[in-house]
XYZ file of C-alpha atoms in Angstrom:
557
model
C 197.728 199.852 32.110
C 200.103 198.158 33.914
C 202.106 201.068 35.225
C 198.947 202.360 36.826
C 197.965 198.735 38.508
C 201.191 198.560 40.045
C 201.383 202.421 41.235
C 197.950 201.753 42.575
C 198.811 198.175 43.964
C 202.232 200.229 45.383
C 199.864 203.000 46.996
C 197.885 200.478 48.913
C 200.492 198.480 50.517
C 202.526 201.630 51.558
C 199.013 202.857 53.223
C 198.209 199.320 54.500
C 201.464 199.139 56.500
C 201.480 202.759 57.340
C 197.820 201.735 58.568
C 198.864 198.890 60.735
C 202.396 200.198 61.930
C 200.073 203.676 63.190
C 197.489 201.181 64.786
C 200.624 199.208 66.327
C 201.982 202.075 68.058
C 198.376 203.613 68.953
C 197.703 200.385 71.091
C 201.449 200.826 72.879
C 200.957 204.011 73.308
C 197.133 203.099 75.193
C 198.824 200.287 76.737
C 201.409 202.111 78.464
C 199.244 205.122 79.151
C 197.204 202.680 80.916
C 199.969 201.191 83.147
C 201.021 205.000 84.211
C 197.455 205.722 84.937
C 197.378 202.609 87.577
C 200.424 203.579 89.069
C 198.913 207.043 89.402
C 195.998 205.847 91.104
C 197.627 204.093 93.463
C 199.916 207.591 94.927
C 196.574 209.056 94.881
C 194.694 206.399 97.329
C 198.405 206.658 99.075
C 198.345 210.395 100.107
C 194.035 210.105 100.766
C 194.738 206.567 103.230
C 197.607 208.903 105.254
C 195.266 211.699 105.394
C 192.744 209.490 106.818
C 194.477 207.573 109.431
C 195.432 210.579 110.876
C 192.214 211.962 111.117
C 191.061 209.080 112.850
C 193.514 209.484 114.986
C 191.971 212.656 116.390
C 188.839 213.569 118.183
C 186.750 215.651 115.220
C 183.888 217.599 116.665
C 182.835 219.884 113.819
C 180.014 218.239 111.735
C 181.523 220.105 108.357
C 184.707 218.274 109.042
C 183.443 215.057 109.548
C 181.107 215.663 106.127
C 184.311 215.902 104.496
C 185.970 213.170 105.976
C 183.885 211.268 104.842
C 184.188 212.286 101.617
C 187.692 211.500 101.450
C 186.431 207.891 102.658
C 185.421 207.213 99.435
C 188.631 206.172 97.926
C 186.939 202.951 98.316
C 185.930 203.605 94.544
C 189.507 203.699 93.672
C 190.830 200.762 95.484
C 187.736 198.989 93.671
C 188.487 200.244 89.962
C 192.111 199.673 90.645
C 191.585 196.054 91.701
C 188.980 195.539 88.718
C 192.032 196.877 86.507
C 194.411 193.990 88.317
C 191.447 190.998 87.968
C 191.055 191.851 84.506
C 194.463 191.529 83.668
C 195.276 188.065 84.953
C 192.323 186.975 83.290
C 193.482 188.082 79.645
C 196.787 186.329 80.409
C 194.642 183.556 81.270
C 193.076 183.294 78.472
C 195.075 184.496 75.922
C 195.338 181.954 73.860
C 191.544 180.710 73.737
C 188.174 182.242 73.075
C 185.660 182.073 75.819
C 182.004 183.531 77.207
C 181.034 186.200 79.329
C 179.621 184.901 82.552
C 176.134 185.277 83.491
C 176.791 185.461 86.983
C 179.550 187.388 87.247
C 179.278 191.146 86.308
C 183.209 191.560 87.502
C 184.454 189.322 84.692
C 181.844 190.916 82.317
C 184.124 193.766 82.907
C 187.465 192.318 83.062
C 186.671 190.445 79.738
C 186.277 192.806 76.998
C 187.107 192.443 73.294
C 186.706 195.228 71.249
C 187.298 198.905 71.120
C 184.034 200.107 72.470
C 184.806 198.580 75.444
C 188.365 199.475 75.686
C 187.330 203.457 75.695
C 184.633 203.150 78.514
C 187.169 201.582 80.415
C 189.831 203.751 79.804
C 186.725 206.505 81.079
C 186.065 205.240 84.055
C 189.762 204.801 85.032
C 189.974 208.700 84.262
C 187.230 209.728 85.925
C 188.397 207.676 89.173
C 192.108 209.518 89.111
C 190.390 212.988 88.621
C 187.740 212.347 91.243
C 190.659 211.823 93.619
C 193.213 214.590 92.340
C 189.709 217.509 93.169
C 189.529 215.982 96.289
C 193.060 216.232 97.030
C 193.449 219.775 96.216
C 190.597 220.651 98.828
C 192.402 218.840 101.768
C 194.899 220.995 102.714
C 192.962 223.105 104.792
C 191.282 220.439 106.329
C 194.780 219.130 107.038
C 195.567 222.168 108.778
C 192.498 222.418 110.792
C 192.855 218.485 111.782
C 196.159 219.651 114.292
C 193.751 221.935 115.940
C 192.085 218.799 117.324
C 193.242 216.551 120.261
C 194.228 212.967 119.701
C 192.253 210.019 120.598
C 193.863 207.560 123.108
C 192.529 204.447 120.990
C 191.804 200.705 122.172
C 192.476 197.977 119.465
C 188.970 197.785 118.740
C 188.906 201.437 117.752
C 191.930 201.699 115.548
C 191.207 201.968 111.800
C 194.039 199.801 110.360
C 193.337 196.881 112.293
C 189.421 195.768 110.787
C 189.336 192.967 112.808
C 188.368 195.226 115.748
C 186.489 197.908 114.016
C 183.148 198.994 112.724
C 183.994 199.476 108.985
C 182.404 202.000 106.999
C 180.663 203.711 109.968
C 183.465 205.967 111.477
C 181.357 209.351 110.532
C 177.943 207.944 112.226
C 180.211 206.996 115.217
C 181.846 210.269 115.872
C 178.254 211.995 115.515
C 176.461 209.419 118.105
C 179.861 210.124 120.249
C 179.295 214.289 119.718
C 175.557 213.739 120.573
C 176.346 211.528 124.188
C 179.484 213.577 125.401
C 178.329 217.329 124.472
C 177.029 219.591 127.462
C 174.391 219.025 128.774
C 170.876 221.204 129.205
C 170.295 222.960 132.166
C 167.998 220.752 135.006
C 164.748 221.668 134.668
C 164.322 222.220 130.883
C 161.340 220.522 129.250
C 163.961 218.951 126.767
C 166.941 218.116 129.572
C 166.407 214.299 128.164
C 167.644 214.825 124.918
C 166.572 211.615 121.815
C 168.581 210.865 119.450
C 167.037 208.467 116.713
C 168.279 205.970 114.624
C 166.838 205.101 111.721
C 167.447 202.657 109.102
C 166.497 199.322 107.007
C 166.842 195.535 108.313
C 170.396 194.715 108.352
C 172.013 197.768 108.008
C 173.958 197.903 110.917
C 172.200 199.869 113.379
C 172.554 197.675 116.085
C 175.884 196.892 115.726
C 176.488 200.820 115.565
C 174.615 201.052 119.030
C 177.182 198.197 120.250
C 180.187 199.528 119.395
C 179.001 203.015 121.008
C 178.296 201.418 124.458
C 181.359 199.700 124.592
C 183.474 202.856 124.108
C 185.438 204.142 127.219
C 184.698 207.425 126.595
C 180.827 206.219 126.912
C 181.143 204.037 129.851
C 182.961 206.696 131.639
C 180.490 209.073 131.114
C 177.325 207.712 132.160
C 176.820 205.671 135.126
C 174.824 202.831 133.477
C 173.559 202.437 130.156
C 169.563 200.432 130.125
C 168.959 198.347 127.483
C 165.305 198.450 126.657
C 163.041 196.172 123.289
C 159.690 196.275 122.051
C 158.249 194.160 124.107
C 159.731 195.930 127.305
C 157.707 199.370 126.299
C 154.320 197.338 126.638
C 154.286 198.248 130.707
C 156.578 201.087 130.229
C 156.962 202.689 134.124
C 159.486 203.841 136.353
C 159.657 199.822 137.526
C 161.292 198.924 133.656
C 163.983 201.628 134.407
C 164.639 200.016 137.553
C 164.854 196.298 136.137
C 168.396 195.300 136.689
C 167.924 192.607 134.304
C 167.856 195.420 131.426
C 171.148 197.101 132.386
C 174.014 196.378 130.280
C 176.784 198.330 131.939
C 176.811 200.168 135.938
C 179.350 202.123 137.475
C 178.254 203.795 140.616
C 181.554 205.458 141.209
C 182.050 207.419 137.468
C 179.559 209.186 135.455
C 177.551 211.733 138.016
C 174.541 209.407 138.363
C 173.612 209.866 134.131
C 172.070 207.377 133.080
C 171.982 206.017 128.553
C 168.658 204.640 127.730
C 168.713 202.648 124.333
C 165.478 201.497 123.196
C 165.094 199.197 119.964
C 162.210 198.763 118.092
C 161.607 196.449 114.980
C 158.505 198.534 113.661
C 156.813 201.814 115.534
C 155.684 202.566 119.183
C 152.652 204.158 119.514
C 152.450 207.895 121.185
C 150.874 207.409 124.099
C 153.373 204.592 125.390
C 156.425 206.744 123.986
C 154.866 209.808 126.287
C 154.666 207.231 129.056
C 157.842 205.757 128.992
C 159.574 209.500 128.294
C 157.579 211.054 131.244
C 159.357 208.308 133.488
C 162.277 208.422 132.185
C 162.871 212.520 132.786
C 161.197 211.991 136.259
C 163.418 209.114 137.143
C 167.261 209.717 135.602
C 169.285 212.722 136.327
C 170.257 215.424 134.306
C 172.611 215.023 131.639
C 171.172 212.057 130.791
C 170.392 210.569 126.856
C 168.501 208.533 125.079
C 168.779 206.961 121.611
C 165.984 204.980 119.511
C 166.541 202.838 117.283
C 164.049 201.700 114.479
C 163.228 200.745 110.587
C 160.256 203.511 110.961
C 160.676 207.062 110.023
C 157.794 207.685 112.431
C 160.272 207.688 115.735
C 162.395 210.950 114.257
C 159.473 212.767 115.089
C 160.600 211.620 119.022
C 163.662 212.857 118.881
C 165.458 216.164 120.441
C 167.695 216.735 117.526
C 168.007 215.902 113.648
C 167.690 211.696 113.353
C 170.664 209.693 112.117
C 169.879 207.766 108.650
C 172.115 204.623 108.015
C 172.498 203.251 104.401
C 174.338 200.083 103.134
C 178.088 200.532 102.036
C 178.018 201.332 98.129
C 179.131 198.442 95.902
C 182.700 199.793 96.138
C 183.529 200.169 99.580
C 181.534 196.492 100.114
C 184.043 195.054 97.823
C 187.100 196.810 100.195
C 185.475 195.147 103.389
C 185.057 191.704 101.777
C 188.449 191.747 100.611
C 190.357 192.767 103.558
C 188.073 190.462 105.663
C 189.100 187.729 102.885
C 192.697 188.414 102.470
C 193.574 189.699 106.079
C 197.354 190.751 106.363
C 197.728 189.178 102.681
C 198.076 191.389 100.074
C 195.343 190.496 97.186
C 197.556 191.637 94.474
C 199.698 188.471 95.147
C 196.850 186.236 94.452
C 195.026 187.993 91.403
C 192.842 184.439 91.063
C 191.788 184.492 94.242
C 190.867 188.174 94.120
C 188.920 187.719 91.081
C 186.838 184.888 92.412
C 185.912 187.271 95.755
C 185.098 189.596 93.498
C 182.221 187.513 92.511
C 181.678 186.326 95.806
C 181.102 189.729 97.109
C 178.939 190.372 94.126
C 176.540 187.254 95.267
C 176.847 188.522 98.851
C 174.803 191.718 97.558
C 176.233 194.275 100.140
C 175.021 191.719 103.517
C 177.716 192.318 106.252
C 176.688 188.849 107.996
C 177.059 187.136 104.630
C 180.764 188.807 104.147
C 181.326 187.665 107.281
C 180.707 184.102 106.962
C 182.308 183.435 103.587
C 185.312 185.747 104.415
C 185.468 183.319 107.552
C 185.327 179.965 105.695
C 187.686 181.349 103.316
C 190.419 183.060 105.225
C 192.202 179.629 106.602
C 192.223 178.097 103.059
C 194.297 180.209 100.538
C 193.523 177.309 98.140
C 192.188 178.137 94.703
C 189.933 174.827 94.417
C 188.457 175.438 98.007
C 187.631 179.191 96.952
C 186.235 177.958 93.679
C 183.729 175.448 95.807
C 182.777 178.194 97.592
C 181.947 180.249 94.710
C 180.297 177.473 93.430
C 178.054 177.135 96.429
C 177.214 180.623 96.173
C 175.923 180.799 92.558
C 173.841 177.932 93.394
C 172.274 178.974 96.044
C 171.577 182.135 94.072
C 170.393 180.320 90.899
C 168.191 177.568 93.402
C 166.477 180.317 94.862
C 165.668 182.501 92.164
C 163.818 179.637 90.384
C 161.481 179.581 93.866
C 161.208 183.519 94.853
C 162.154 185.374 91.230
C 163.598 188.490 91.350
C 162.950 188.850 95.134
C 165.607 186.832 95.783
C 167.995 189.785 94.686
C 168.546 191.107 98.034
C 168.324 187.964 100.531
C 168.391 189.243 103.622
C 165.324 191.011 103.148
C 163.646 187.715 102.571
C 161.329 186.705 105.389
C 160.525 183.692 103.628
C 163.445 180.526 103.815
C 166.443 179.827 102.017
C 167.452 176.927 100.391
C 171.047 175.386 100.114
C 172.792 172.573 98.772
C 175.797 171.162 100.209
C 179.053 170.001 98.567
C 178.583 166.115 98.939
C 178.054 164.283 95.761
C 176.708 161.412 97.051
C 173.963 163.507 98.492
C 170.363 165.079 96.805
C 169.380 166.945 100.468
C 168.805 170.261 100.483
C 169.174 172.836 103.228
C 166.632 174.660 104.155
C 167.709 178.293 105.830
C 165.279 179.815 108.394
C 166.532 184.024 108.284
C 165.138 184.200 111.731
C 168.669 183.936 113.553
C 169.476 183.987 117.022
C 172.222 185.636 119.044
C 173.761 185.141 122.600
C 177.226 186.583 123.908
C 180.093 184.086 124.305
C 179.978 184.551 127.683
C 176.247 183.442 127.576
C 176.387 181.246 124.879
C 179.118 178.543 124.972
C 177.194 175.570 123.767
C 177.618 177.769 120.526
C 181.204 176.397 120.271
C 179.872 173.218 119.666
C 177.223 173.558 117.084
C 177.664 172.759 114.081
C 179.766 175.487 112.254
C 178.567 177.122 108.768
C 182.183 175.225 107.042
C 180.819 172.003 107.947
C 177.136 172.609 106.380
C 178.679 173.591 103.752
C 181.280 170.753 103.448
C 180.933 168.366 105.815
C 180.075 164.525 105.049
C 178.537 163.691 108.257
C 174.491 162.721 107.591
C 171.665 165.058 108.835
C 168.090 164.829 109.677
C 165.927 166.910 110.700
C 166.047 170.264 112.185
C 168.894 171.609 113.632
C 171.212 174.896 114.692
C 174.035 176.464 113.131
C 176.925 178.469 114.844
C 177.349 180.623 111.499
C 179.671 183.172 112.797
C 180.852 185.027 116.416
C 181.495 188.951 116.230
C 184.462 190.371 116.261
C 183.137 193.697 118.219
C 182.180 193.158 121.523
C 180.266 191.252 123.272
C 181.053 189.116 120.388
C 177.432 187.615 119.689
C 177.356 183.864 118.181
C 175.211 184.179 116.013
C 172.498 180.983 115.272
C 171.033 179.874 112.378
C 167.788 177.471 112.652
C 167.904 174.790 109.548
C 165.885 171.936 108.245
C 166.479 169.336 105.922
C 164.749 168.159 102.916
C 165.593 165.048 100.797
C 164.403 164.408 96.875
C 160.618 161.959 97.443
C 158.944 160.151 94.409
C 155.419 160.272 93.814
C 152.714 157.862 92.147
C 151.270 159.721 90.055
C 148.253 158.657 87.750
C 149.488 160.580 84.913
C 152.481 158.764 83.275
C 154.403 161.958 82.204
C 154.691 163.318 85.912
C 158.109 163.338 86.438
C 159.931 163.008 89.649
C 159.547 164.740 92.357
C 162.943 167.202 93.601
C 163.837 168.998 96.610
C 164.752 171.331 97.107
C 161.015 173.614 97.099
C 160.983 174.981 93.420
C 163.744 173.626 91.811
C 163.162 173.165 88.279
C 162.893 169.686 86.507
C 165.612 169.318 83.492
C 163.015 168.608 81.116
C 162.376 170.349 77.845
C 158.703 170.099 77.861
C 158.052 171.011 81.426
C 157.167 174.657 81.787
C 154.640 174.425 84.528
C 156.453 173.967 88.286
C 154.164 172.887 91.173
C 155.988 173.738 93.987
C 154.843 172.713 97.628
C 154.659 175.294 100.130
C 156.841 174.460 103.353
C 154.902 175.663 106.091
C 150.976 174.953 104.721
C 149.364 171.660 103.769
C 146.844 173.439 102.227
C 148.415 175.303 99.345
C 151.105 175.011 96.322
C 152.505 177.571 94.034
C 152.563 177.346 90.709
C 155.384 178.823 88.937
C 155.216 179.467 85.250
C 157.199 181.313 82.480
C 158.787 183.501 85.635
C 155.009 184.074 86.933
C 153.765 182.973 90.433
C 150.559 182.885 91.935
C 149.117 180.857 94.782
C 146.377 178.236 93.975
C 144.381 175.686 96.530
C 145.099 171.940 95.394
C 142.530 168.692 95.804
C 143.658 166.353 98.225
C 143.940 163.732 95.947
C 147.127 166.040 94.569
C 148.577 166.948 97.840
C 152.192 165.628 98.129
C 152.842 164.138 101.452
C 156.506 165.138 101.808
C 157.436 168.319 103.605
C 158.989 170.580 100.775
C 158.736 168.514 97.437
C 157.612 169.982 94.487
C 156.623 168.152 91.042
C 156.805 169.114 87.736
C 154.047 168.825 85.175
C 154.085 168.456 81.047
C 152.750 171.207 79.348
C 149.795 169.591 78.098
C 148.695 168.192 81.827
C 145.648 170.043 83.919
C 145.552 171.001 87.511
């Protein structure tokens, strides 16, 4: 009996340490498969960035081509996964030698913290699927390659040059080229019933559009081509005539001595124009400009591509991935964010909360650029996951995408010894710098933020200044509340808290009362992640601006 315990006892150790000593070398070989997988990753976005600069570098006309440009723009997935890979390392050296959480605000380190094998593999996926997403395209660029010498290079201004994102339009190079294709191609013959050919541009609030029809105007190529460009709004269209061509208040640029007399009309519209105004204004337009002439429309309506000469440009937001490249370089700069792995994986976050708003990135990449200080970066982070977790107790899930909000913001500034809150009005305001210098000495979105100096009332904000020309300053209108009690006949009604819905800390309070802004005559009530609207005796009316109260469960409105 004892011969065969010990021959079995024998068998099991040998298979135990053949067991581990397997798993041992499994896990080095993952490990070190994983290391040559980054470093293959990172030729790959090597050879796609070269192959990219140099198309930019040259004046594309084919619409194919630029199609599959901007396909190989999309490394911006790689740079992304690869910098995920980085984030996620620092952290387990971090933390190495202590347990923690996942955060539930931060999807990045949900991903770079990972215990288990499960995990392990779909990482190990998606970091294959990356590399051969970028080989395929790789081994369909050499013809394009070859075809890209048959095209003349660009003479570029700073503002045009890809590497330098200070003084470009990131993300939009393929849009650009096919507004530039549209405005420079030959034109129709006089006479035509379509020699004013429309280009529309359509797309939500905040995508860019705009900014796209900006940077277009203030290419050479454009201003040398036309011999003024007329900027014309909504409000502009209401008396549309030969007269608002001739306004000299509406034009932007005029150069009597290039451009053959053509004229660029560039109407924006927030919603839709109705037909017979459009017919109007067009019927003046072709009866007024000369030939050769264009026109582009710009609007959040799908209704105006029915206006248009030729197929309508649609703009979308930047996916997740190539948001993340433009927050970082806007963050970073000329600093490489592989040398600062903690600072990376905080913008991670940041550009997570920032949910794809180019005004946003450019605000907190502004604040955060001078300071390459973890503890500032942190604050900031901080400040952002508040404002995130303050407003989602008022709006719910609507607050997922803020910038579509047409309702206010609320924000709390870093000052302990203060309880205001910041109210946010989205309804911004924008002048040129040349227009605009009492801009310079608002107060700037850093000091909201962290400032100590006491304010009251309402007030602007200089939140940021455009890098593209004109430069815009761009104004924020704000409004402060401060914390009010309230004498209430009901003992258990707690204090009263700005800012509007923010949530009592007590156990037994699931009902939130929260006090409309903008109405005296009307509160929401907020309960269990429901919201409806509900009138309120005067006798309950709360005489501050933007308090809310809390009731106990067991209390009646």
């Amino acid at each position: 009996m004892e011969v065969i315990f010990s021959a079995a006892m024998g068998e099991l150790a040998s298979r135990s340490i053949s067991f581990l000593v397997d798993r041992y070398l499994k896990q080095r070989s993952a490990e070190a498969t994983e290391e040559e997988r980054l470093h293959s990753l990172q030729r790959l976005l090597l050879r796609l960035h070269v192959v990219v600069e140099e198309a930019d570098d040259r004046l594309i006309t084919n619409q194919a081509m630029l199609h599959q440009l901007s396909i190989l723009r999309q490394e911006y997935r790689g740079y992304y996964t690869l910098d995920m890979f980085s984030c996620r390392a620092h952290e387990d050296d971090r933390t190495k030698d202590y347990s923690f959480a996942p955060s539930k605000f931060n999807p990045a380190k949900r991903v770079c913290f990972y215990s288990g094998n499960s995990e392990g593999a779909a990482q190990a996926e998606l970091l294959e699927q990356v590399i051969c997403s970028l080989r395929n395209t790789i081994e369909d660029v050499s013809e394009f390659v070859m075809f890209l010498n048959s095209y003349p290079c660009l003479h570029l201004q700073p503002y045009n040059m890809y590497l330098l994102l200070d003084k470009c339009m990131f993300g939009r190079q393929m849009e650009m080229e096919l507004v530039m294709n549209f405005l420079l191609q030959a034109e129709t013959a006089p006479g035509t019933a379509d020699h004013l050919a429309v280009l529309p541009i359509i797309g939500p609030r905040k995508v860019g559009k705009s900014t796209l029809v900006e940077h277009v105007c203030n290419d050479e190529r454009v201003r040398n081509h036309f011999s003024q460009i007329l900027f014309l709004n909504g409000d502009d269209l209401k008396d549309a005539s030969v007269e608002t061509l001739r306004d000299g208040d509406r034009i932007k640029h005029k150069n009597r001595v290039v451009g053959g007399g053509r004229t660029l009309i560039i109407i924006e519209l927030l919603l839709d124009i109705e037909e017979p105004v459009w017919k109007r204004l067009y019927s003046a337009a072709k009866s007024r400009i000369m030939s050769g002439s264009k026109m582009i429309i710009v609007s959040r309506s799908d209704k105006i591509a029915s206006f248009g000469t030729t197929e309508p440009l649609r703009l979308q937001f930047l996916t997740h991935e190539a948001y993340w490249y433009f927050f970082k370089v806007r963050s970073f700069g000329s600093t490489r964010a592989e040398d600062h792995p903690k600072l990376a994986s905080m913008a991670m976050e940041m550009a997570n909360l920032t949910s794809g708003c180019f005004m946003s990135a450019n605000i907190v990449s502004g604040i955060l650029k001078p300071n390459f200080n973890p503890h500032f970066w942190s604050m900031v982070l901080a400040v952002l996951r508040n404002l995130k977790k303050t407003n989602m107790s008022v709006y719910g899930d609507r607050f997922t995408l803020p910038w579509k909000m047409a309702e206010p913001t609320y924000l709390r500034r870093v000052n302990k010894n203060s309880s205001e809150c910041v109210v946010l009005f989205l309804d911004y305001e924008t002048c040129s710098a040349e227009t605009g210098p009492e801009a310079l000495r608002m107060m700037s979105a850093q000091d909201l933020l962290f400032g100590s100096v006491r304010l009251r009332g309402k007030f602007k904000v200089h939140a940021w200044t455009s890098h593209l020309e004109p430069h815009y300053n761009y104004i924020f209108h704000c409004e402060i509340q401060r914390p009010q009690r309230l004498v209430a006949r009901n003992k258990r009604c707690r204090r009263a808290v700005a800012p509007t819905g923010h949530r009592v800390a007590e156990p037994a309070a699931r009902l939130l009362v929260v006090y409309h802004p903008r109405c005296c005559s009307r509160l929401w009530l907020v309960a269990d992640g429901g919201r409806r609207r509900l009138q309120v005796p005067r006798r309950l009316r709360i005489p501050c601006r933007g308090a809310s109260v809390s009731f106990p469960q067991s209390s009646t409105i």
